Amino acid sequence: MTKNRLALVAVLLLGACTGASQPTQTTTSPSPSPSSSTPTSMAPSTTSLSPQELEAKAAEAAVVKFWRVVDELSSDPNTSLNKLATVSRGTSIDTWAQMLTNRRGKQYRQVGDVVIASVAAKVKGPKSWDVTACIDVSKVNLVDKDGKSVVAATRPPRVEYLYTVEKGQSPAGYYVTADKQVRTC
């Protein structure tokens, strides 16, 4: 999911929360690449998404945001692990805080960022979604204090995870509350 698409989802979610009865006008920035632009007549209508579809998109965006934070915390040992609380709760925050603490204790540092190859959400409950994502780690390395890789040579380049994402109340937002590796993808 691109940053522009994430920004659009955020704008749509904020617009849905205003309670305004007037229709909102959506504008899009021109695409930086002519080959990836969509003719206006063929562009999907963002106003046709139902509230449930918007929430599913927000749950998907929560997984993307979760990995941005994990990438940052993995690559910069000086960033506070409290930042995990902005994207996760429950067993997920406990697991990742412990894993990152262990890595930092060994002076391991991540080089490169995870790429979300695909992500899809389906409703699990009133404020809960199951989100499946294929995570590409082929450009990610974990190195020791001397810069030597500590990643097993047999690590698969892509792994599918199943996440539980819940809509929080205070503070409002979408949070990864559980995650588990399922298989390669």
PDB file of C-alpha atoms in Angstrom:
ATOM      1  CA  MET A   1       0.000   0.000   0.000  1.00  0.00           C
ATOM      2  CA  THR A   2       1.495   3.340  -0.988  1.00  0.00           C
ATOM      3  CA  LYS A   3       1.837   6.356   1.285  1.00  0.00           C
ATOM      4  CA  ASN A   4      -0.694   8.232  -0.884  1.00  0.00           C
ATOM      5  CA  ARG A   5      -3.225   5.435  -0.464  1.00  0.00           C
ATOM      6  CA  LEU A   6      -2.644   5.344   3.303  1.00  0.00           C
ATOM      7  CA  ALA A   7      -3.093   9.110   3.443  1.00  0.00           C
ATOM      8  CA  LEU A   8      -6.332   8.786   1.488  1.00  0.00           C
ATOM      9  CA  VAL A   9      -7.634   6.141   3.904  1.00  0.00           C
ATOM     10  CA  ALA A  10      -6.759   8.427   6.828  1.00  0.00           C
ATOM     11  CA  VAL A  11      -8.529  11.376   5.211  1.00  0.00           C
ATOM     12  CA  LEU A  12     -11.582   9.240   4.495  1.00  0.00           C
ATOM     13  CA  LEU A  13     -11.702   7.961   8.053  1.00  0.00           C
ATOM     14  CA  LEU A  14     -11.382  11.456   9.483  1.00  0.00           C
ATOM     15  CA  GLY A  15     -14.060  12.691   7.107  1.00  0.00           C
ATOM     16  CA  ALA A  16     -16.375   9.865   8.143  1.00  0.00           C
ATOM     17  CA  CYS A  17     -16.030  10.926  11.778  1.00  0.00           C
ATOM     18  CA  THR A  18     -17.036  14.571  11.278  1.00  0.00           C
ATOM     19  CA  GLY A  19     -20.733  13.875  11.049  1.00  0.00           C
ATOM     20  CA  ALA A  20     -21.054  16.517   8.338  1.00  0.00           C
ATOM     21  CA  SER A  21     -24.157  16.144   6.221  1.00  0.00           C
ATOM     22  CA  GLN A  22     -22.647  17.891   3.214  1.00  0.00           C
ATOM     23  CA  PRO A  23     -20.812  15.803   0.645  1.00  0.00           C
ATOM     24  CA  THR A  24     -17.051  16.093   0.770  1.00  0.00           C
ATOM     25  CA  GLN A  25     -14.913  16.712  -2.253  1.00  0.00           C
ATOM     26  CA  THR A  26     -11.951  14.393  -2.765  1.00  0.00           C
ATOM     27  CA  THR A  27      -8.956  15.546  -4.724  1.00  0.00           C
ATOM     28  CA  THR A  28      -5.994  13.459  -5.748  1.00  0.00           C
ATOM     29  CA  SER A  29      -2.435  14.421  -6.496  1.00  0.00           C
ATOM     30  CA  PRO A  30      -1.114  13.706  -9.953  1.00  0.00           C
ATOM     31  CA  SER A  31       0.840  10.481 -10.188  1.00  0.00           C
ATOM     32  CA  PRO A  32       4.618  10.910 -10.427  1.00  0.00           C
ATOM     33  CA  SER A  33       4.756   8.291 -13.159  1.00  0.00           C
ATOM     34  CA  PRO A  34       2.611   8.560 -16.283  1.00  0.00           C
ATOM     35  CA  SER A  35       2.541   4.775 -16.624  1.00  0.00           C
ATOM     36  CA  SER A  36       0.860   4.375 -13.238  1.00  0.00           C
ATOM     37  CA  SER A  37      -1.808   7.035 -13.638  1.00  0.00           C
ATOM     38  CA  THR A  38      -5.448   6.086 -13.906  1.00  0.00           C
ATOM     39  CA  PRO A  39      -7.758   8.002 -16.228  1.00  0.00           C
ATOM     40  CA  THR A  40     -10.288  10.001 -14.249  1.00  0.00           C
ATOM     41  CA  SER A  41     -13.208   8.121 -15.774  1.00  0.00           C
ATOM     42  CA  MET A  42     -11.674   4.821 -14.656  1.00  0.00           C
ATOM     43  CA  ALA A  43     -10.616   5.905 -11.147  1.00  0.00           C
ATOM     44  CA  PRO A  44     -12.384   4.035  -8.334  1.00  0.00           C
ATOM     45  CA  SER A  45     -14.853   6.105  -6.371  1.00  0.00           C
ATOM     46  CA  THR A  46     -13.698   6.507  -2.781  1.00  0.00           C
ATOM     47  CA  THR A  47     -17.153   7.675  -1.741  1.00  0.00           C
ATOM     48  CA  SER A  48     -18.662   4.287  -2.652  1.00  0.00           C
ATOM     49  CA  LEU A  49     -16.894   2.472   0.191  1.00  0.00           C
ATOM     50  CA  SER A  50     -19.164   1.415   3.023  1.00  0.00           C
ATOM     51  CA  PRO A  51     -18.262   2.167   6.636  1.00  0.00           C
ATOM     52  CA  GLN A  52     -17.327  -1.507   7.046  1.00  0.00           C
ATOM     53  CA  GLU A  53     -15.008  -1.338   4.017  1.00  0.00           C
ATOM     54  CA  LEU A  54     -13.402   1.831   5.367  1.00  0.00           C
ATOM     55  CA  GLU A  55     -12.800   0.141   8.707  1.00  0.00           C
ATOM     56  CA  ALA A  56     -11.284  -2.909   6.973  1.00  0.00           C
ATOM     57  CA  LYS A  57      -8.937  -0.565   5.086  1.00  0.00           C
ATOM     58  CA  ALA A  58      -8.013   1.096   8.387  1.00  0.00           C
ATOM     59  CA  ALA A  59      -7.271  -2.335   9.902  1.00  0.00           C
ATOM     60  CA  GLU A  60      -5.010  -3.080   6.914  1.00  0.00           C
ATOM     61  CA  ALA A  61      -3.299   0.301   7.340  1.00  0.00           C
ATOM     62  CA  ALA A  62      -2.727  -0.528  11.024  1.00  0.00           C
ATOM     63  CA  VAL A  63      -0.597  -3.530  10.009  1.00  0.00           C
ATOM     64  CA  VAL A  64       1.445  -1.370   7.632  1.00  0.00           C
ATOM     65  CA  LYS A  65       1.941   1.243  10.367  1.00  0.00           C
ATOM     66  CA  PHE A  66       2.845  -1.510  12.837  1.00  0.00           C
ATOM     67  CA  TRP A  67       5.691  -2.676  10.593  1.00  0.00           C
ATOM     68  CA  ARG A  68       6.955   0.901  10.080  1.00  0.00           C
ATOM     69  CA  VAL A  69       7.282   1.242  13.846  1.00  0.00           C
ATOM     70  CA  VAL A  70       8.902  -2.208  14.254  1.00  0.00           C
ATOM     71  CA  ASP A  71      11.365  -1.310  11.466  1.00  0.00           C
ATOM     72  CA  GLU A  72      12.232   1.963  13.212  1.00  0.00           C
ATOM     73  CA  LEU A  73      12.665   0.329  16.616  1.00  0.00           C
ATOM     74  CA  SER A  74      14.739  -2.496  15.125  1.00  0.00           C
ATOM     75  CA  SER A  75      17.099  -0.183  13.271  1.00  0.00           C
ATOM     76  CA  ASP A  76      17.517   2.522  15.930  1.00  0.00           C
ATOM     77  CA  PRO A  77      18.271   1.189  19.433  1.00  0.00           C
ATOM     78  CA  ASN A  78      17.907   4.716  20.846  1.00  0.00           C
ATOM     79  CA  THR A  79      14.206   4.949  19.979  1.00  0.00           C
ATOM     80  CA  SER A  80      11.992   4.242  22.986  1.00  0.00           C
ATOM     81  CA  LEU A  81      10.148   0.936  22.924  1.00  0.00           C
ATOM     82  CA  ASN A  82       7.162   2.886  24.277  1.00  0.00           C
ATOM     83  CA  LYS A  83       6.466   3.701  20.634  1.00  0.00           C
ATOM     84  CA  LEU A  84       5.080   0.146  20.303  1.00  0.00           C
ATOM     85  CA  ALA A  85       2.052   1.346  22.272  1.00  0.00           C
ATOM     86  CA  THR A  86       1.087   3.598  19.350  1.00  0.00           C
ATOM     87  CA  VAL A  87       0.508   0.557  17.106  1.00  0.00           C
ATOM     88  CA  SER A  88      -0.014  -2.505  19.297  1.00  0.00           C
ATOM     89  CA  ARG A  89      -1.696  -3.868  22.400  1.00  0.00           C
ATOM     90  CA  GLY A  90      -2.155  -7.231  24.124  1.00  0.00           C
ATOM     91  CA  THR A  91       0.136 -10.150  23.388  1.00  0.00           C
ATOM     92  CA  SER A  92       1.583  -8.392  20.362  1.00  0.00           C
ATOM     93  CA  ILE A  93       3.113  -5.519  22.333  1.00  0.00           C
ATOM     94  CA  ASP A  94       4.457  -7.921  24.955  1.00  0.00           C
ATOM     95  CA  THR A  95       6.038 -10.234  22.381  1.00  0.00           C
ATOM     96  CA  TRP A  96       7.627  -7.467  20.318  1.00  0.00           C
ATOM     97  CA  ALA A  97       8.891  -5.510  23.342  1.00  0.00           C
ATOM     98  CA  GLN A  98      10.597  -8.647  24.638  1.00  0.00           C
ATOM     99  CA  MET A  99      12.051  -9.541  21.220  1.00  0.00           C
ATOM    100  CA  LEU A 100      13.359  -6.024  20.615  1.00  0.00           C
ATOM    101  CA  THR A 101      14.803  -5.833  24.129  1.00  0.00           C
ATOM    102  CA  ASN A 102      16.641  -9.126  23.534  1.00  0.00           C
ATOM    103  CA  ARG A 103      17.998  -7.875  20.199  1.00  0.00           C
ATOM    104  CA  ARG A 104      19.156  -4.616  21.750  1.00  0.00           C
ATOM    105  CA  GLY A 105      20.829  -6.518  24.599  1.00  0.00           C
ATOM    106  CA  LYS A 106      22.839  -8.454  22.009  1.00  0.00           C
ATOM    107  CA  GLN A 107      23.562  -5.190  20.157  1.00  0.00           C
ATOM    108  CA  TYR A 108      21.755  -6.375  17.025  1.00  0.00           C
ATOM    109  CA  ARG A 109      20.475  -3.784  14.595  1.00  0.00           C
ATOM    110  CA  GLN A 110      18.177  -4.099  11.587  1.00  0.00           C
ATOM    111  CA  VAL A 111      19.308  -2.881   8.180  1.00  0.00           C
ATOM    112  CA  GLY A 112      16.578  -2.389   5.559  1.00  0.00           C
ATOM    113  CA  ASP A 113      12.800  -2.255   5.867  1.00  0.00           C
ATOM    114  CA  VAL A 114      10.064  -4.859   5.677  1.00  0.00           C
ATOM    115  CA  VAL A 115       7.861  -4.639   2.597  1.00  0.00           C
ATOM    116  CA  ILE A 116       4.181  -5.516   2.858  1.00  0.00           C
ATOM    117  CA  ALA A 117       3.625  -7.549  -0.317  1.00  0.00           C
ATOM    118  CA  SER A 118      -0.108  -7.988   0.286  1.00  0.00           C
ATOM    119  CA  VAL A 119      -2.628  -7.306   3.017  1.00  0.00           C
ATOM    120  CA  ALA A 120      -6.306  -8.214   3.406  1.00  0.00           C
ATOM    121  CA  ALA A 121      -8.722  -7.743   6.302  1.00  0.00           C
ATOM    122  CA  LYS A 122     -11.974  -9.467   7.159  1.00  0.00           C
ATOM    123  CA  VAL A 123     -14.321  -8.739  10.018  1.00  0.00           C
ATOM    124  CA  LYS A 124     -13.796 -10.843  13.116  1.00  0.00           C
ATOM    125  CA  GLY A 125     -16.086  -8.992  15.528  1.00  0.00           C
ATOM    126  CA  PRO A 126     -17.740  -5.590  16.066  1.00  0.00           C
ATOM    127  CA  LYS A 127     -14.391  -3.823  16.541  1.00  0.00           C
ATOM    128  CA  SER A 128     -12.001  -6.570  15.484  1.00  0.00           C
ATOM    129  CA  TRP A 129     -10.503  -7.795  12.200  1.00  0.00           C
ATOM    130  CA  ASP A 130      -8.381 -10.714  11.070  1.00  0.00           C
ATOM    131  CA  VAL A 131      -5.712  -9.304   8.790  1.00  0.00           C
ATOM    132  CA  THR A 132      -3.553 -11.543   6.640  1.00  0.00           C
ATOM    133  CA  ALA A 133      -0.363 -10.024   5.272  1.00  0.00           C
ATOM    134  CA  CYS A 134       2.538 -11.327   3.241  1.00  0.00           C
ATOM    135  CA  ILE A 135       5.709  -9.772   4.646  1.00  0.00           C
ATOM    136  CA  ASP A 136       8.755  -9.537   2.382  1.00  0.00           C
ATOM    137  CA  VAL A 137      11.990  -9.545   4.394  1.00  0.00           C
ATOM    138  CA  SER A 138      14.330 -10.236   1.460  1.00  0.00           C
ATOM    139  CA  LYS A 139      15.913  -6.769   1.794  1.00  0.00           C
ATOM    140  CA  VAL A 140      16.109  -6.896   5.612  1.00  0.00           C
ATOM    141  CA  ASN A 141      19.188  -7.964   7.526  1.00  0.00           C
ATOM    142  CA  LEU A 142      19.877  -8.214  11.239  1.00  0.00           C
ATOM    143  CA  VAL A 143      23.517  -7.453  12.030  1.00  0.00           C
ATOM    144  CA  ASP A 144      25.650  -7.606  15.158  1.00  0.00           C
ATOM    145  CA  LYS A 145      27.772  -4.749  16.544  1.00  0.00           C
ATOM    146  CA  ASP A 146      30.491  -5.550  13.969  1.00  0.00           C
ATOM    147  CA  GLY A 147      28.046  -5.433  11.057  1.00  0.00           C
ATOM    148  CA  LYS A 148      28.013  -9.212  10.552  1.00  0.00           C
ATOM    149  CA  SER A 149      24.671 -10.786   9.622  1.00  0.00           C
ATOM    150  CA  VAL A 150      22.990 -12.963  12.256  1.00  0.00           C
ATOM    151  CA  VAL A 151      20.149 -14.033   9.953  1.00  0.00           C
ATOM    152  CA  ALA A 152      19.906 -17.747   9.207  1.00  0.00           C
ATOM    153  CA  ALA A 153      20.719 -18.567   5.587  1.00  0.00           C
ATOM    154  CA  THR A 154      17.533 -20.666   5.459  1.00  0.00           C
ATOM    155  CA  ARG A 155      15.206 -17.767   6.373  1.00  0.00           C
ATOM    156  CA  PRO A 156      12.382 -17.554   3.821  1.00  0.00           C
ATOM    157  CA  PRO A 157      12.218 -14.232   1.948  1.00  0.00           C
ATOM    158  CA  ARG A 158       8.435 -13.895   2.402  1.00  0.00           C
ATOM    159  CA  VAL A 159       6.296 -14.938   5.331  1.00  0.00           C
ATOM    160  CA  GLU A 160       2.546 -14.772   5.824  1.00  0.00           C
ATOM    161  CA  TYR A 161       1.313 -13.477   9.168  1.00  0.00           C
ATOM    162  CA  LEU A 162      -2.162 -13.464  10.654  1.00  0.00           C
ATOM    163  CA  TYR A 163      -2.914 -10.400  12.778  1.00  0.00           C
ATOM    164  CA  THR A 164      -5.772  -9.492  15.020  1.00  0.00           C
ATOM    165  CA  VAL A 165      -6.454  -5.763  14.741  1.00  0.00           C
ATOM    166  CA  GLU A 166      -8.802  -4.066  17.162  1.00  0.00           C
ATOM    167  CA  LYS A 167     -10.307  -0.613  17.159  1.00  0.00           C
ATOM    168  CA  GLY A 168      -9.273   1.173  20.341  1.00  0.00           C
ATOM    169  CA  GLN A 169     -11.336   3.641  22.300  1.00  0.00           C
ATOM    170  CA  SER A 170      -8.797   5.577  24.309  1.00  0.00           C
ATOM    171  CA  PRO A 171      -6.863   6.705  22.448  1.00  0.00           C
ATOM    172  CA  ALA A 172      -8.893   6.017  19.349  1.00  0.00           C
ATOM    173  CA  GLY A 173      -7.129   4.120  16.612  1.00  0.00           C
ATOM    174  CA  TYR A 174      -6.482   0.648  15.260  1.00  0.00           C
ATOM    175  CA  TYR A 175      -3.991  -1.599  17.028  1.00  0.00           C
ATOM    176  CA  VAL A 176      -2.377  -4.967  16.335  1.00  0.00           C
ATOM    177  CA  THR A 177      -3.270  -7.068  19.391  1.00  0.00           C
ATOM    178  CA  ALA A 178      -1.996 -10.464  18.251  1.00  0.00           C
ATOM    179  CA  ASP A 179       0.172 -11.716  15.434  1.00  0.00           C
ATOM    180  CA  LYS A 180       1.530 -15.066  14.406  1.00  0.00           C
ATOM    181  CA  GLN A 181       3.585 -16.374  11.553  1.00  0.00           C
ATOM    182  CA  VAL A 182       1.503 -18.753   9.446  1.00  0.00           C
ATOM    183  CA  ARG A 183       3.580 -19.942   6.467  1.00  0.00           C
ATOM    184  CA  THR A 184       5.692 -18.751   3.577  1.00  0.00           C
ATOM    185  CA  CYS A 185       3.961 -16.775   0.851  1.00  0.00           C
TER     186      CYS A 185
END
